[in-house]
Amino acid sequence: MITLYIVRHGQTVDNLENRIQGHTDSPLTDLGVRQAEAIAERLSNESFTAIYSSDLGRAVRTAEIIASRHKLIVKTTPLVREIYLGIAQGLTASEFAAQYPEEYRLWSTRSVANRPPGAESIEDLTARCAEFIELVLREHPSGGKIAVIGHSGSQRGLIC
């Protein structure tokens, strides 16, 4: 049996700016590092078989802080990367609303059905996350406790 611990990265500079990240990257803030240290402390008594992370820096940094308590190497994978958000990536919510008012309105009212132009679909995100689950099952046939550090989008995809 595998027990999967799903963890979101700590706060980033872009989070503070209300910037839409997607596949763009932003460093952890001081608070984000403290959040990563807090979850590392909370998980310090767990015996992890492996620690996986999105390949985006904000998740990798969070994963490294957790992994340091367990003497494990972080295995990075794009399979649990945040959802790609097309033209919205890198913009603040207000910039997206000003530059693409109709697209923003649709996305903000029903994001599952209305994606920003060029964005990854929820179905594709879920398929990527399912592929990650299959990878974990293949890599750990004897089971164990696995930590995966990702993003709010990939957390949802993993749960689905």
PDB file of C-alpha atoms in Angstrom:
ATOM      1  CA  MET A   1       0.000   0.000   0.000  1.00  0.00           C
ATOM      2  CA  ILE A   2       1.207   3.511  -0.810  1.00  0.00           C
ATOM      3  CA  THR A   3       0.394   6.479   1.376  1.00  0.00           C
ATOM      4  CA  LEU A   4       0.710   9.711  -0.591  1.00  0.00           C
ATOM      5  CA  TYR A   5       1.415  12.981   1.225  1.00  0.00           C
ATOM      6  CA  ILE A   6       0.420  15.875  -1.050  1.00  0.00           C
ATOM      7  CA  VAL A   7       2.079  19.200  -0.151  1.00  0.00           C
ATOM      8  CA  ARG A   8       1.836  22.611  -1.804  1.00  0.00           C
ATOM      9  CA  HIS A   9       4.928  24.803  -2.100  1.00  0.00           C
ATOM     10  CA  GLY A  10       5.409  27.752   0.246  1.00  0.00           C
ATOM     11  CA  GLN A  11       4.374  31.325  -0.483  1.00  0.00           C
ATOM     12  CA  THR A  12       6.118  33.018  -3.434  1.00  0.00           C
ATOM     13  CA  VAL A  13       6.802  36.600  -4.438  1.00  0.00           C
ATOM     14  CA  ASP A  14       4.241  36.180  -7.238  1.00  0.00           C
ATOM     15  CA  ASN A  15       1.627  35.047  -4.691  1.00  0.00           C
ATOM     16  CA  LEU A  16       2.089  38.362  -2.881  1.00  0.00           C
ATOM     17  CA  GLU A  17       1.658  40.275  -6.144  1.00  0.00           C
ATOM     18  CA  ASN A  18      -1.473  38.292  -7.088  1.00  0.00           C
ATOM     19  CA  ARG A  19       0.433  37.201 -10.197  1.00  0.00           C
ATOM     20  CA  ILE A  20      -0.820  34.224 -12.208  1.00  0.00           C
ATOM     21  CA  GLN A  21       2.090  31.789 -12.156  1.00  0.00           C
ATOM     22  CA  GLY A  22       1.255  28.609 -14.025  1.00  0.00           C
ATOM     23  CA  HIS A  23       4.561  27.396 -15.476  1.00  0.00           C
ATOM     24  CA  THR A  24       6.388  30.632 -14.689  1.00  0.00           C
ATOM     25  CA  ASP A  25       8.465  30.577 -11.556  1.00  0.00           C
ATOM     26  CA  SER A  26       8.923  32.824  -8.576  1.00  0.00           C
ATOM     27  CA  PRO A  27      11.132  32.359  -5.527  1.00  0.00           C
ATOM     28  CA  LEU A  28       9.795  31.576  -2.101  1.00  0.00           C
ATOM     29  CA  THR A  29       9.374  34.549   0.214  1.00  0.00           C
ATOM     30  CA  ASP A  30      10.840  34.458   3.723  1.00  0.00           C
ATOM     31  CA  LEU A  31       7.385  33.368   4.876  1.00  0.00           C
ATOM     32  CA  GLY A  32       7.372  30.670   2.163  1.00  0.00           C
ATOM     33  CA  VAL A  33      10.663  29.288   3.483  1.00  0.00           C
ATOM     34  CA  ARG A  34       9.261  29.317   7.033  1.00  0.00           C
ATOM     35  CA  GLN A  35       6.142  27.500   5.768  1.00  0.00           C
ATOM     36  CA  ALA A  36       8.355  24.864   4.135  1.00  0.00           C
ATOM     37  CA  GLU A  37      10.340  24.513   7.359  1.00  0.00           C
ATOM     38  CA  ALA A  38       7.095  24.157   9.341  1.00  0.00           C
ATOM     39  CA  ILE A  39       5.775  21.351   7.134  1.00  0.00           C
ATOM     40  CA  ALA A  40       9.221  19.730   7.209  1.00  0.00           C
ATOM     41  CA  GLU A  41       9.041  19.747  11.004  1.00  0.00           C
ATOM     42  CA  ARG A  42       5.478  18.407  10.940  1.00  0.00           C
ATOM     43  CA  LEU A  43       6.556  15.539   8.654  1.00  0.00           C
ATOM     44  CA  SER A  44       9.910  14.892  10.345  1.00  0.00           C
ATOM     45  CA  ASN A  45       8.709  11.728  12.107  1.00  0.00           C
ATOM     46  CA  GLU A  46       7.377  10.125   8.931  1.00  0.00           C
ATOM     47  CA  SER A  47       9.497   7.469   7.230  1.00  0.00           C
ATOM     48  CA  PHE A  48       9.316   8.433   3.578  1.00  0.00           C
ATOM     49  CA  THR A  49      10.289   6.008   0.864  1.00  0.00           C
ATOM     50  CA  ALA A  50      10.701   8.859  -1.626  1.00  0.00           C
ATOM     51  CA  ILE A  51      10.073  12.565  -2.070  1.00  0.00           C
ATOM     52  CA  TYR A  52       8.908  13.827  -5.462  1.00  0.00           C
ATOM     53  CA  SER A  53       8.519  17.404  -6.587  1.00  0.00           C
ATOM     54  CA  SER A  54       7.329  19.464  -9.496  1.00  0.00           C
ATOM     55  CA  ASP A  55      10.339  20.635 -11.498  1.00  0.00           C
ATOM     56  CA  LEU A  56       9.455  24.295 -10.855  1.00  0.00           C
ATOM     57  CA  GLY A  57      11.809  26.021  -8.413  1.00  0.00           C
ATOM     58  CA  ARG A  58       9.222  27.029  -5.834  1.00  0.00           C
ATOM     59  CA  ALA A  59       8.197  23.396  -5.352  1.00  0.00           C
ATOM     60  CA  VAL A  60      11.776  22.072  -5.552  1.00  0.00           C
ATOM     61  CA  ARG A  61      12.910  24.484  -2.821  1.00  0.00           C
ATOM     62  CA  THR A  62      10.027  23.401  -0.586  1.00  0.00           C
ATOM     63  CA  ALA A  63      10.786  19.726  -1.294  1.00  0.00           C
ATOM     64  CA  GLU A  64      14.494  20.161  -0.535  1.00  0.00           C
ATOM     65  CA  ILE A  65      13.678  21.614   2.867  1.00  0.00           C
ATOM     66  CA  ILE A  66      11.444  18.622   3.616  1.00  0.00           C
ATOM     67  CA  ALA A  67      13.907  16.087   2.157  1.00  0.00           C
ATOM     68  CA  SER A  68      16.793  17.421   4.265  1.00  0.00           C
ATOM     69  CA  ARG A  69      15.049  16.035   7.359  1.00  0.00           C
ATOM     70  CA  HIS A  70      14.907  12.575   5.790  1.00  0.00           C
ATOM     71  CA  LYS A  71      18.296  12.367   4.081  1.00  0.00           C
ATOM     72  CA  LEU A  72      16.530  11.790   0.752  1.00  0.00           C
ATOM     73  CA  ILE A  73      17.185  13.192  -2.705  1.00  0.00           C
ATOM     74  CA  VAL A  74      14.250  15.016  -4.311  1.00  0.00           C
ATOM     75  CA  LYS A  75      13.040  13.395  -7.518  1.00  0.00           C
ATOM     76  CA  THR A  76      11.734  16.123  -9.815  1.00  0.00           C
ATOM     77  CA  THR A  77       9.108  15.594 -12.478  1.00  0.00           C
ATOM     78  CA  PRO A  78       7.075  17.826 -14.787  1.00  0.00           C
ATOM     79  CA  LEU A  79       4.107  15.486 -14.230  1.00  0.00           C
ATOM     80  CA  VAL A  80       3.098  17.414 -11.083  1.00  0.00           C
ATOM     81  CA  ARG A  81       3.932  20.856 -12.445  1.00  0.00           C
ATOM     82  CA  GLU A  82       1.309  23.577 -12.065  1.00  0.00           C
ATOM     83  CA  ILE A  83      -1.313  23.825 -14.790  1.00  0.00           C
ATOM     84  CA  TYR A  84      -0.195  25.842 -17.832  1.00  0.00           C
ATOM     85  CA  LEU A  85      -2.264  29.028 -17.970  1.00  0.00           C
ATOM     86  CA  GLY A  86      -1.527  30.334 -21.457  1.00  0.00           C
ATOM     87  CA  ILE A  87      -1.712  34.087 -22.011  1.00  0.00           C
ATOM     88  CA  ALA A  88      -2.574  34.704 -18.346  1.00  0.00           C
ATOM     89  CA  GLN A  89       0.795  33.481 -17.061  1.00  0.00           C
ATOM     90  CA  GLY A  90       2.966  36.204 -15.620  1.00  0.00           C
ATOM     91  CA  LEU A  91       0.139  38.734 -15.481  1.00  0.00           C
ATOM     92  CA  THR A  92      -1.458  39.945 -12.295  1.00  0.00           C
ATOM     93  CA  ALA A  93      -5.162  39.222 -12.054  1.00  0.00           C
ATOM     94  CA  SER A  94      -5.896  42.914 -12.664  1.00  0.00           C
ATOM     95  CA  GLU A  95      -3.595  42.994 -15.725  1.00  0.00           C
ATOM     96  CA  PHE A  96      -5.319  39.915 -17.149  1.00  0.00           C
ATOM     97  CA  ALA A  97      -8.724  41.515 -16.529  1.00  0.00           C
ATOM     98  CA  ALA A  98      -7.654  44.790 -18.187  1.00  0.00           C
ATOM     99  CA  GLN A  99      -5.953  43.211 -21.216  1.00  0.00           C
ATOM    100  CA  TYR A 100      -8.436  40.374 -21.815  1.00  0.00           C
ATOM    101  CA  PRO A 101     -11.690  41.417 -20.105  1.00  0.00           C
ATOM    102  CA  GLU A 102     -13.978  38.783 -21.659  1.00  0.00           C
ATOM    103  CA  GLU A 103     -11.487  35.937 -21.203  1.00  0.00           C
ATOM    104  CA  TYR A 104     -10.933  37.007 -17.594  1.00  0.00           C
ATOM    105  CA  ARG A 105     -14.666  37.226 -16.903  1.00  0.00           C
ATOM    106  CA  LEU A 106     -15.260  33.734 -18.281  1.00  0.00           C
ATOM    107  CA  TRP A 107     -12.267  32.228 -16.486  1.00  0.00           C
ATOM    108  CA  SER A 108     -13.083  33.874 -13.163  1.00  0.00           C
ATOM    109  CA  THR A 109     -16.724  32.751 -13.246  1.00  0.00           C
ATOM    110  CA  ARG A 110     -16.251  29.164 -14.480  1.00  0.00           C
ATOM    111  CA  SER A 111     -12.574  28.255 -14.744  1.00  0.00           C
ATOM    112  CA  VAL A 112     -13.093  24.555 -15.420  1.00  0.00           C
ATOM    113  CA  ALA A 113     -14.968  25.212 -18.663  1.00  0.00           C
ATOM    114  CA  ASN A 114     -13.315  28.513 -19.620  1.00  0.00           C
ATOM    115  CA  ARG A 115      -9.542  28.444 -19.858  1.00  0.00           C
ATOM    116  CA  PRO A 116      -7.342  31.413 -20.792  1.00  0.00           C
ATOM    117  CA  PRO A 117      -6.331  31.211 -24.475  1.00  0.00           C
ATOM    118  CA  GLY A 118      -3.475  28.732 -24.886  1.00  0.00           C
ATOM    119  CA  ALA A 119      -4.006  27.224 -21.428  1.00  0.00           C
ATOM    120  CA  GLU A 120      -3.844  23.547 -20.565  1.00  0.00           C
ATOM    121  CA  SER A 121      -7.198  21.885 -19.988  1.00  0.00           C
ATOM    122  CA  ILE A 122      -8.237  20.466 -16.629  1.00  0.00           C
ATOM    123  CA  GLU A 123      -8.477  17.075 -18.344  1.00  0.00           C
ATOM    124  CA  ASP A 124      -4.847  17.306 -19.495  1.00  0.00           C
ATOM    125  CA  LEU A 125      -3.705  18.312 -16.015  1.00  0.00           C
ATOM    126  CA  THR A 126      -5.593  15.381 -14.512  1.00  0.00           C
ATOM    127  CA  ALA A 127      -4.077  13.008 -17.094  1.00  0.00           C
ATOM    128  CA  ARG A 128      -0.555  14.238 -16.196  1.00  0.00           C
ATOM    129  CA  CYS A 129      -1.245  13.663 -12.526  1.00  0.00           C
ATOM    130  CA  ALA A 130      -2.656  10.195 -13.243  1.00  0.00           C
ATOM    131  CA  GLU A 131       0.560   9.443 -15.116  1.00  0.00           C
ATOM    132  CA  PHE A 132       2.470  10.469 -11.997  1.00  0.00           C
ATOM    133  CA  ILE A 133       0.389   8.077  -9.870  1.00  0.00           C
ATOM    134  CA  GLU A 134       1.170   5.276 -12.344  1.00  0.00           C
ATOM    135  CA  LEU A 135       4.881   6.153 -12.120  1.00  0.00           C
ATOM    136  CA  VAL A 136       4.773   5.965  -8.316  1.00  0.00           C
ATOM    137  CA  LEU A 137       3.007   2.597  -8.443  1.00  0.00           C
ATOM    138  CA  ARG A 138       5.664   1.234 -10.852  1.00  0.00           C
ATOM    139  CA  GLU A 139       8.608   2.699  -8.915  1.00  0.00           C
ATOM    140  CA  HIS A 140       7.362   1.558  -5.508  1.00  0.00           C
ATOM    141  CA  PRO A 141       5.683  -1.847  -5.953  1.00  0.00           C
ATOM    142  CA  SER A 142       6.296  -2.682  -2.281  1.00  0.00           C
ATOM    143  CA  GLY A 143       4.435   0.429  -1.174  1.00  0.00           C
ATOM    144  CA  GLY A 144       5.595   3.007   1.314  1.00  0.00           C
ATOM    145  CA  LYS A 145       5.085   6.629   2.250  1.00  0.00           C
ATOM    146  CA  ILE A 146       5.612   9.035  -0.625  1.00  0.00           C
ATOM    147  CA  ALA A 147       5.668  12.829  -0.382  1.00  0.00           C
ATOM    148  CA  VAL A 148       4.859  14.884  -3.472  1.00  0.00           C
ATOM    149  CA  ILE A 149       5.377  18.622  -3.479  1.00  0.00           C
ATOM    150  CA  GLY A 150       3.430  20.505  -6.103  1.00  0.00           C
ATOM    151  CA  HIS A 151       0.979  23.310  -6.663  1.00  0.00           C
ATOM    152  CA  SER A 152      -2.685  23.989  -6.042  1.00  0.00           C
ATOM    153  CA  GLY A 153      -3.539  22.845  -9.586  1.00  0.00           C
ATOM    154  CA  SER A 154      -1.537  19.626  -9.395  1.00  0.00           C
ATOM    155  CA  GLN A 155      -2.955  18.928  -5.937  1.00  0.00           C
ATOM    156  CA  ARG A 156      -6.422  19.019  -7.449  1.00  0.00           C
ATOM    157  CA  GLY A 157      -5.287  16.842 -10.348  1.00  0.00           C
ATOM    158  CA  LEU A 158      -3.790  14.249  -7.992  1.00  0.00           C
ATOM    159  CA  ILE A 159      -6.955  14.103  -5.939  1.00  0.00           C
ATOM    160  CA  CYS A 160      -9.068  13.677  -9.073  1.00  0.00           C
TER     161      CYS A 160
END
